[in-house]
PDB file of C-alpha atoms in Angstrom:
ATOM      1  CA  MET A 124      16.589 -41.590  -5.247  1.00  0.00           C
ATOM      2  CA  ILE A 125      18.216 -42.122  -8.880  1.00  0.00           C
ATOM      3  CA  LEU A 126      22.334 -41.258  -8.453  1.00  0.00           C
ATOM      4  CA  ASP A 127      23.191 -41.437 -11.912  1.00  0.00           C
ATOM      5  CA  LYS A 128      20.679 -40.735 -14.744  1.00  0.00           C
ATOM      6  CA  GLU A 129      22.470 -42.549 -17.631  1.00  0.00           C
ATOM      7  CA  THR A 130      22.795 -45.775 -15.554  1.00  0.00           C
ATOM      8  CA  ALA A 131      19.008 -45.360 -14.780  1.00  0.00           C
ATOM      9  CA  LYS A 132      18.146 -45.335 -18.352  1.00  0.00           C
ATOM     10  CA  LYS A 133      20.440 -48.118 -19.287  1.00  0.00           C
ATOM     11  CA  THR A 134      18.787 -50.498 -16.293  1.00  0.00           C
ATOM     12  CA  ALA A 135      15.878 -49.623 -17.708  1.00  0.00           C
ATOM     13  CA  GLU A 136      16.289 -50.653 -21.261  1.00  0.00           C
ATOM     14  CA  LEU A 137      18.097 -54.073 -20.272  1.00  0.00           C
ATOM     15  CA  LEU A 138      15.087 -54.695 -17.868  1.00  0.00           C
ATOM     16  CA  LEU A 139      12.676 -54.409 -20.755  1.00  0.00           C
ATOM     17  CA  GLN A 140      15.208 -56.146 -23.313  1.00  0.00           C
ATOM     18  CA  ILE A 141      14.895 -59.336 -21.271  1.00  0.00           C
ATOM     19  CA  ASN A 142      11.161 -59.093 -20.148  1.00  0.00           C
ATOM     20  CA  ALA A 143      12.128 -58.605 -16.699  1.00  0.00           C
ATOM     21  CA  ILE A 144       9.836 -55.780 -17.061  1.00  0.00           C
ATOM     22  CA  LYS A 145       6.728 -56.234 -19.023  1.00  0.00           C
ATOM     23  CA  LEU A 146       4.610 -53.243 -19.959  1.00  0.00           C
ATOM     24  CA  LYS A 147       0.738 -54.261 -21.085  1.00  0.00           C
ATOM     25  CA  PRO A 148      -1.185 -51.038 -20.813  1.00  0.00           C
ATOM     26  CA  GLN A 149      -4.239 -52.826 -22.871  1.00  0.00           C
ATOM     27  CA  GLU A 150      -3.935 -56.334 -20.979  1.00  0.00           C
ATOM     28  CA  PRO A 151      -3.205 -55.394 -17.521  1.00  0.00           C
ATOM     29  CA  PHE A 152      -1.600 -57.924 -15.054  1.00  0.00           C
ATOM     30  CA  THR A 153      -3.189 -58.853 -12.026  1.00  0.00           C
ATOM     31  CA  TRP A 154      -0.970 -58.840  -8.297  1.00  0.00           C
ATOM     32  CA  ALA A 155      -1.239 -60.724  -5.803  1.00  0.00           C
ATOM     33  CA  SER A 156      -2.500 -57.485  -3.764  1.00  0.00           C
ATOM     34  CA  GLY A 157      -5.751 -57.684  -6.286  1.00  0.00           C
ATOM     35  CA  TRP A 158      -4.384 -54.437  -7.943  1.00  0.00           C
ATOM     36  CA  LYS A 159      -4.839 -54.295 -11.934  1.00  0.00           C
ATOM     37  CA  SER A 160      -1.307 -53.104 -13.167  1.00  0.00           C
ATOM     38  CA  PRO A 161      -0.286 -52.268 -16.761  1.00  0.00           C
ATOM     39  CA  ILE A 162       3.481 -53.430 -15.383  1.00  0.00           C
ATOM     40  CA  TYR A 163       4.829 -56.456 -14.062  1.00  0.00           C
ATOM     41  CA  CYS A 164       8.462 -56.850 -12.876  1.00  0.00           C
ATOM     42  CA  ASP A 165      10.216 -59.844 -12.229  1.00  0.00           C
ATOM     43  CA  ASN A 166      14.235 -58.801 -11.515  1.00  0.00           C
ATOM     44  CA  ARG A 167      15.211 -62.586 -10.632  1.00  0.00           C
ATOM     45  CA  ILE A 168      15.088 -62.837 -14.572  1.00  0.00           C
ATOM     46  CA  VAL A 169      18.185 -60.845 -14.677  1.00  0.00           C
ATOM     47  CA  LEU A 170      20.429 -63.862 -13.075  1.00  0.00           C
ATOM     48  CA  SER A 171      19.959 -65.650 -16.253  1.00  0.00           C
ATOM     49  CA  PHE A 172      21.549 -63.163 -18.435  1.00  0.00           C
ATOM     50  CA  PRO A 173      25.057 -63.172 -17.653  1.00  0.00           C
ATOM     51  CA  THR A 174      26.072 -59.983 -19.252  1.00  0.00           C
ATOM     52  CA  ILE A 175      23.179 -57.809 -17.882  1.00  0.00           C
ATOM     53  CA  ARG A 176      23.513 -59.579 -14.352  1.00  0.00           C
ATOM     54  CA  ASN A 177      27.090 -58.575 -14.502  1.00  0.00           C
ATOM     55  CA  PHE A 178      26.068 -54.868 -15.292  1.00  0.00           C
ATOM     56  CA  ILE A 179      23.691 -54.955 -12.440  1.00  0.00           C
ATOM     57  CA  ARG A 180      26.056 -56.231 -10.177  1.00  0.00           C
ATOM     58  CA  GLU A 181      29.039 -53.659 -10.915  1.00  0.00           C
ATOM     59  CA  HIS A 182      27.061 -50.531 -11.089  1.00  0.00           C
ATOM     60  CA  MET A 183      25.247 -51.592  -7.284  1.00  0.00           C
ATOM     61  CA  ALA A 184      28.450 -52.328  -6.176  1.00  0.00           C
ATOM     62  CA  ARG A 185      29.809 -49.005  -7.210  1.00  0.00           C
ATOM     63  CA  GLN A 186      26.941 -47.270  -5.893  1.00  0.00           C
ATOM     64  CA  VAL A 187      27.542 -48.819  -2.546  1.00  0.00           C
ATOM     65  CA  GLU A 188      31.113 -47.623  -2.594  1.00  0.00           C
ATOM     66  CA  GLU A 189      30.067 -44.060  -3.542  1.00  0.00           C
ATOM     67  CA  LEU A 190      27.338 -43.865  -1.310  1.00  0.00           C
ATOM     68  CA  TYR A 191      28.501 -45.566   1.881  1.00  0.00           C
ATOM     69  CA  GLY A 192      31.885 -46.258   1.230  1.00  0.00           C
ATOM     70  CA  LYS A 193      32.641 -50.046   1.962  1.00  0.00           C
ATOM     71  CA  PRO A 194      30.467 -51.531   4.548  1.00  0.00           C
ATOM     72  CA  ASP A 195      31.283 -54.725   7.003  1.00  0.00           C
ATOM     73  CA  VAL A 196      28.359 -56.559   5.324  1.00  0.00           C
ATOM     74  CA  ILE A 197      26.169 -56.886   2.499  1.00  0.00           C
ATOM     75  CA  ALA A 198      22.612 -58.186   3.019  1.00  0.00           C
ATOM     76  CA  GLY A 199      19.760 -59.258   0.545  1.00  0.00           C
ATOM     77  CA  VAL A 200      16.207 -59.508   1.349  1.00  0.00           C
ATOM     78  CA  ALA A 201      14.980 -63.009   0.592  1.00  0.00           C
ATOM     79  CA  THR A 202      14.114 -64.264  -1.713  1.00  0.00           C
ATOM     80  CA  GLY A 203      14.214 -61.754  -4.736  1.00  0.00           C
ATOM     81  CA  ALA A 204      17.596 -60.299  -3.638  1.00  0.00           C
ATOM     82  CA  ILE A 205      19.554 -63.172  -2.521  1.00  0.00           C
ATOM     83  CA  GLY A 206      21.008 -63.319  -5.862  1.00  0.00           C
ATOM     84  CA  ILE A 207      21.857 -60.349  -6.767  1.00  0.00           C
ATOM     85  CA  GLY A 208      23.162 -59.484  -3.381  1.00  0.00           C
ATOM     86  CA  MET A 209      25.557 -62.157  -3.000  1.00  0.00           C
ATOM     87  CA  LEU A 210      26.844 -61.101  -6.586  1.00  0.00           C
ATOM     88  CA  VAL A 211      27.476 -57.506  -5.185  1.00  0.00           C
ATOM     89  CA  ALA A 212      29.200 -58.741  -2.039  1.00  0.00           C
ATOM     90  CA  ASP A 213      31.139 -60.900  -3.950  1.00  0.00           C
ATOM     91  CA  TYR A 214      32.268 -58.059  -6.382  1.00  0.00           C
ATOM     92  CA  LEU A 215      33.047 -56.018  -3.316  1.00  0.00           C
ATOM     93  CA  ASN A 216      34.753 -58.944  -1.427  1.00  0.00           C
ATOM     94  CA  LEU A 217      32.376 -58.393   1.684  1.00  0.00           C
ATOM     95  CA  PRO A 218      30.659 -60.729   3.935  1.00  0.00           C
ATOM     96  CA  PHE A 219      26.898 -61.929   2.680  1.00  0.00           C
ATOM     97  CA  ILE A 220      23.723 -62.442   4.574  1.00  0.00           C
ATOM     98  CA  TYR A 221      20.039 -62.581   3.849  1.00  0.00           C
ATOM     99  CA  ILE A 222      17.084 -61.879   5.586  1.00  0.00           C
ATOM    100  CA  ARG A 223      14.092 -64.077   6.190  1.00  0.00           C
ATOM    101  CA  PRO A 224      10.587 -62.497   5.813  1.00  0.00           C
ATOM    102  CA  GLU A 225      10.031 -64.514   8.899  1.00  0.00           C
ATOM    103  CA  ALA A 226      11.912 -66.790  11.325  1.00  0.00           C
ATOM    104  CA  LYS A 227      12.186 -70.283  10.446  1.00  0.00           C
ATOM    105  CA  LYS A 228      10.033 -72.539  12.146  1.00  0.00           C
ATOM    106  CA  HIS A 229      12.488 -75.409  12.930  1.00  0.00           C
ATOM    107  CA  GLY A 230      16.188 -75.731  13.660  1.00  0.00           C
ATOM    108  CA  ARG A 231      17.760 -72.470  14.946  1.00  0.00           C
ATOM    109  CA  GLN A 232      15.036 -70.485  14.065  1.00  0.00           C
ATOM    110  CA  ASN A 233      16.774 -67.992  12.272  1.00  0.00           C
ATOM    111  CA  LYS A 234      15.548 -64.681  10.622  1.00  0.00           C
ATOM    112  CA  ILE A 235      18.875 -63.633   9.609  1.00  0.00           C
ATOM    113  CA  GLU A 236      20.929 -66.358   7.641  1.00  0.00           C
ATOM    114  CA  GLY A 237      24.643 -65.745   7.883  1.00  0.00           C
ATOM    115  CA  GLN A 238      27.325 -64.200  10.092  1.00  0.00           C
ATOM    116  CA  LEU A 239      26.505 -61.084  11.287  1.00  0.00           C
ATOM    117  CA  GLU A 240      28.164 -59.227  14.716  1.00  0.00           C
ATOM    118  CA  GLU A 241      26.359 -56.464  16.793  1.00  0.00           C
ATOM    119  CA  GLY A 242      27.307 -53.193  15.610  1.00  0.00           C
ATOM    120  CA  GLN A 243      28.653 -54.356  12.153  1.00  0.00           C
ATOM    121  CA  THR A 244      27.689 -51.699   9.264  1.00  0.00           C
ATOM    122  CA  VAL A 245      25.142 -53.425   6.405  1.00  0.00           C
ATOM    123  CA  VAL A 246      24.065 -52.031   3.368  1.00  0.00           C
ATOM    124  CA  VAL A 247      20.655 -53.803   2.040  1.00  0.00           C
ATOM    125  CA  ILE A 248      20.302 -54.808  -1.087  1.00  0.00           C
ATOM    126  CA  GLU A 249      16.763 -55.199  -2.815  1.00  0.00           C
ATOM    127  CA  ASP A 250      15.324 -56.367  -6.242  1.00  0.00           C
ATOM    128  CA  LEU A 251      12.224 -54.353  -6.096  1.00  0.00           C
ATOM    129  CA  ILE A 252      10.308 -51.528  -4.166  1.00  0.00           C
ATOM    130  CA  SER A 253       6.743 -51.374  -4.169  1.00  0.00           C
ATOM    131  CA  THR A 254       5.326 -50.017  -0.804  1.00  0.00           C
ATOM    132  CA  GLY A 255       8.748 -50.935   0.833  1.00  0.00           C
ATOM    133  CA  MET A 256       6.760 -52.693   3.665  1.00  0.00           C
ATOM    134  CA  SER A 257       8.673 -55.961   3.011  1.00  0.00           C
ATOM    135  CA  SER A 258      12.012 -54.545   2.744  1.00  0.00           C
ATOM    136  CA  LEU A 259      11.650 -52.311   5.783  1.00  0.00           C
ATOM    137  CA  LYS A 260      10.675 -55.777   7.948  1.00  0.00           C
ATOM    138  CA  ALA A 261      14.429 -56.617   6.745  1.00  0.00           C
ATOM    139  CA  VAL A 262      15.787 -53.429   8.076  1.00  0.00           C
ATOM    140  CA  ASP A 263      13.961 -53.923  11.579  1.00  0.00           C
ATOM    141  CA  ALA A 264      15.231 -57.515  11.690  1.00  0.00           C
ATOM    142  CA  LEU A 265      18.968 -56.113  11.511  1.00  0.00           C
ATOM    143  CA  HIS A 266      18.141 -53.341  13.656  1.00  0.00           C
ATOM    144  CA  GLU A 267      16.656 -56.152  16.377  1.00  0.00           C
ATOM    145  CA  ALA A 268      20.328 -57.415  15.775  1.00  0.00           C
ATOM    146  CA  ASN A 269      21.951 -54.402  16.659  1.00  0.00           C
ATOM    147  CA  ALA A 270      23.399 -53.708  13.325  1.00  0.00           C
ATOM    148  CA  ASN A 271      24.150 -50.401  11.777  1.00  0.00           C
ATOM    149  CA  VAL A 272      21.979 -50.142   8.850  1.00  0.00           C
ATOM    150  CA  LYS A 273      23.484 -47.526   6.378  1.00  0.00           C
ATOM    151  CA  GLY A 274      20.782 -47.694   3.593  1.00  0.00           C
ATOM    152  CA  MET A 275      19.238 -49.578   0.727  1.00  0.00           C
ATOM    153  CA  LEU A 276      19.998 -49.937  -2.672  1.00  0.00           C
ATOM    154  CA  ALA A 277      17.295 -51.663  -5.270  1.00  0.00           C
ATOM    155  CA  ILE A 278      17.410 -52.431  -8.650  1.00  0.00           C
ATOM    156  CA  PHE A 279      14.176 -50.753  -9.523  1.00  0.00           C
ATOM    157  CA  SER A 280      11.116 -48.773  -7.733  1.00  0.00           C
ATOM    158  CA  TYR A 281       7.668 -47.990  -8.895  1.00  0.00           C
ATOM    159  CA  GLY A 282       8.162 -44.855  -6.846  1.00  0.00           C
ATOM    160  CA  PHE A 283       4.818 -44.853  -5.214  1.00  0.00           C
ATOM    161  CA  ASP A 284       4.180 -42.184  -2.879  1.00  0.00           C
ATOM    162  CA  VAL A 285       3.545 -44.607   0.197  1.00  0.00           C
ATOM    163  CA  SER A 286       7.111 -46.151  -0.624  1.00  0.00           C
ATOM    164  CA  LYS A 287       8.426 -42.656  -0.180  1.00  0.00           C
ATOM    165  CA  GLU A 288       6.765 -42.086   2.861  1.00  0.00           C
ATOM    166  CA  ASN A 289       7.344 -45.433   4.208  1.00  0.00           C
ATOM    167  CA  PHE A 290      11.143 -45.119   4.152  1.00  0.00           C
ATOM    168  CA  LYS A 291      10.897 -41.312   5.239  1.00  0.00           C
ATOM    169  CA  SER A 292       8.973 -42.715   8.482  1.00  0.00           C
ATOM    170  CA  ALA A 293      11.488 -45.471   8.828  1.00  0.00           C
ATOM    171  CA  SER A 294      14.485 -43.017   8.600  1.00  0.00           C
ATOM    172  CA  VAL A 295      15.981 -45.396   5.688  1.00  0.00           C
ATOM    173  CA  GLU A 296      18.016 -43.988   2.993  1.00  0.00           C
ATOM    174  CA  LEU A 297      16.831 -45.762  -0.286  1.00  0.00           C
ATOM    175  CA  HIS A 298      18.510 -45.434  -3.844  1.00  0.00           C
ATOM    176  CA  THR A 299      17.750 -47.432  -6.657  1.00  0.00           C
ATOM    177  CA  LEU A 300      19.653 -47.991 -10.271  1.00  0.00           C
ATOM    178  CA  SER A 301      16.282 -47.452 -12.310  1.00  0.00           C
ATOM    179  CA  ASP A 302      12.942 -46.203 -11.364  1.00  0.00           C
ATOM    180  CA  TYR A 303       9.296 -45.876 -13.119  1.00  0.00           C
ATOM    181  CA  GLU A 304      10.032 -42.369 -14.507  1.00  0.00           C
ATOM    182  CA  HIS A 305      13.133 -43.525 -16.195  1.00  0.00           C
ATOM    183  CA  LEU A 306      11.500 -46.707 -17.529  1.00  0.00           C
ATOM    184  CA  ILE A 307       8.561 -44.615 -19.180  1.00  0.00           C
ATOM    185  CA  GLU A 308      10.944 -42.362 -20.366  1.00  0.00           C
ATOM    186  CA  GLN A 309      13.158 -45.077 -22.189  1.00  0.00           C
ATOM    187  CA  ALA A 310      10.441 -46.830 -23.133  1.00  0.00           C
ATOM    188  CA  SER A 311       9.009 -43.899 -24.982  1.00  0.00           C
ATOM    189  CA  GLN A 312      12.154 -42.927 -26.479  1.00  0.00           C
ATOM    190  CA  THR A 313      12.999 -46.070 -27.915  1.00  0.00           C
ATOM    191  CA  ASN A 314       9.299 -46.671 -28.884  1.00  0.00           C
ATOM    192  CA  TYR A 315       8.468 -49.541 -26.682  1.00  0.00           C
ATOM    193  CA  ILE A 316       5.448 -47.785 -26.033  1.00  0.00           C
ATOM    194  CA  TYR A 317       3.398 -45.098 -27.789  1.00  0.00           C
ATOM    195  CA  GLN A 318       2.447 -41.558 -26.339  1.00  0.00           C
ATOM    196  CA  ASP A 319      -1.268 -42.741 -25.319  1.00  0.00           C
ATOM    197  CA  GLN A 320       0.201 -46.014 -23.746  1.00  0.00           C
ATOM    198  CA  ALA A 321       2.673 -43.673 -21.763  1.00  0.00           C
ATOM    199  CA  GLU A 322      -0.191 -41.763 -20.131  1.00  0.00           C
ATOM    200  CA  THR A 323      -1.889 -44.504 -19.189  1.00  0.00           C
ATOM    201  CA  LEU A 324       1.081 -45.900 -17.317  1.00  0.00           C
ATOM    202  CA  GLN A 325       1.411 -42.370 -15.803  1.00  0.00           C
ATOM    203  CA  ASN A 326      -2.154 -42.309 -14.779  1.00  0.00           C
ATOM    204  CA  TRP A 327      -1.776 -45.905 -13.127  1.00  0.00           C
ATOM    205  CA  ARG A 328       1.378 -44.442 -10.921  1.00  0.00           C
ATOM    206  CA  LYS A 329      -1.131 -41.858  -9.525  1.00  0.00           C
ATOM    207  CA  ASP A 330      -3.672 -44.025  -8.022  1.00  0.00           C
ATOM    208  CA  PRO A 331      -2.488 -47.749  -8.807  1.00  0.00           C
ATOM    209  CA  SER A 332      -4.896 -49.627  -6.014  1.00  0.00           C
ATOM    210  CA  ASN A 333      -8.103 -47.867  -7.887  1.00  0.00           C
ATOM    211  CA  TRP A 334      -7.109 -48.073 -11.666  1.00  0.00           C
ATOM    212  CA  ALA A 335      -8.859 -49.607 -14.254  1.00  0.00           C
ATOM    213  CA  PRO A 336      -7.848 -50.087 -17.885  1.00  0.00           C
ATOM    214  CA  ILE A 337      -9.514 -48.244 -20.407  1.00  0.00           C
ATOM    215  CA  VAL A 338     -11.899 -50.827 -22.395  1.00  0.00           C
ATOM    216  CA  SER A 339     -12.089 -49.891 -26.037  1.00  0.00           C
ATOM    217  CA  LYS A 340     -15.639 -50.126 -27.580  1.00  0.00           C
TER     218      LYS A 340
END
């Protein structure tokens, strides 16, 4: 869910500006899942641009406070959201932890890194939501540690129906600074893409696992 439309459009503009999001309807990317995709998103690039990094940090922090007040702890999902999560925690002057996709094979075999007490309230920070499964595994780890997860805030979401269903089934509240709809709207308004490309991008989102680019003859 988007909390503020203008923030969503500005976030999309900035992500396009630094190529954290790339749109190539005619030359699609191949994801690790094997899906062909006209979009590629790597929000870790944000960390290399101080002005944009600060914009993301401040707006995420403000939305955390607006949605949940001040939680006891901010949690980042490894590895993509460790950096931005720590920046949000620093802005709010709150403790920070991060959650590994699986427990370490050595040492203390931690899945959660950092200090977390039972019953503490936690807001989870993510960089990107696709199906939501890896993000929700992090929430499961927090629940196993008897933490009180207030919700999750991410930089960007593709807005897949499957992710909406996954978050609904898990009873986890998700908000994002920006999403696919605002991205396409912003890209169209600024002539980053043309109308036929916008239609291609919308068609992909409807059925991404079966989408294939139209090859010109």
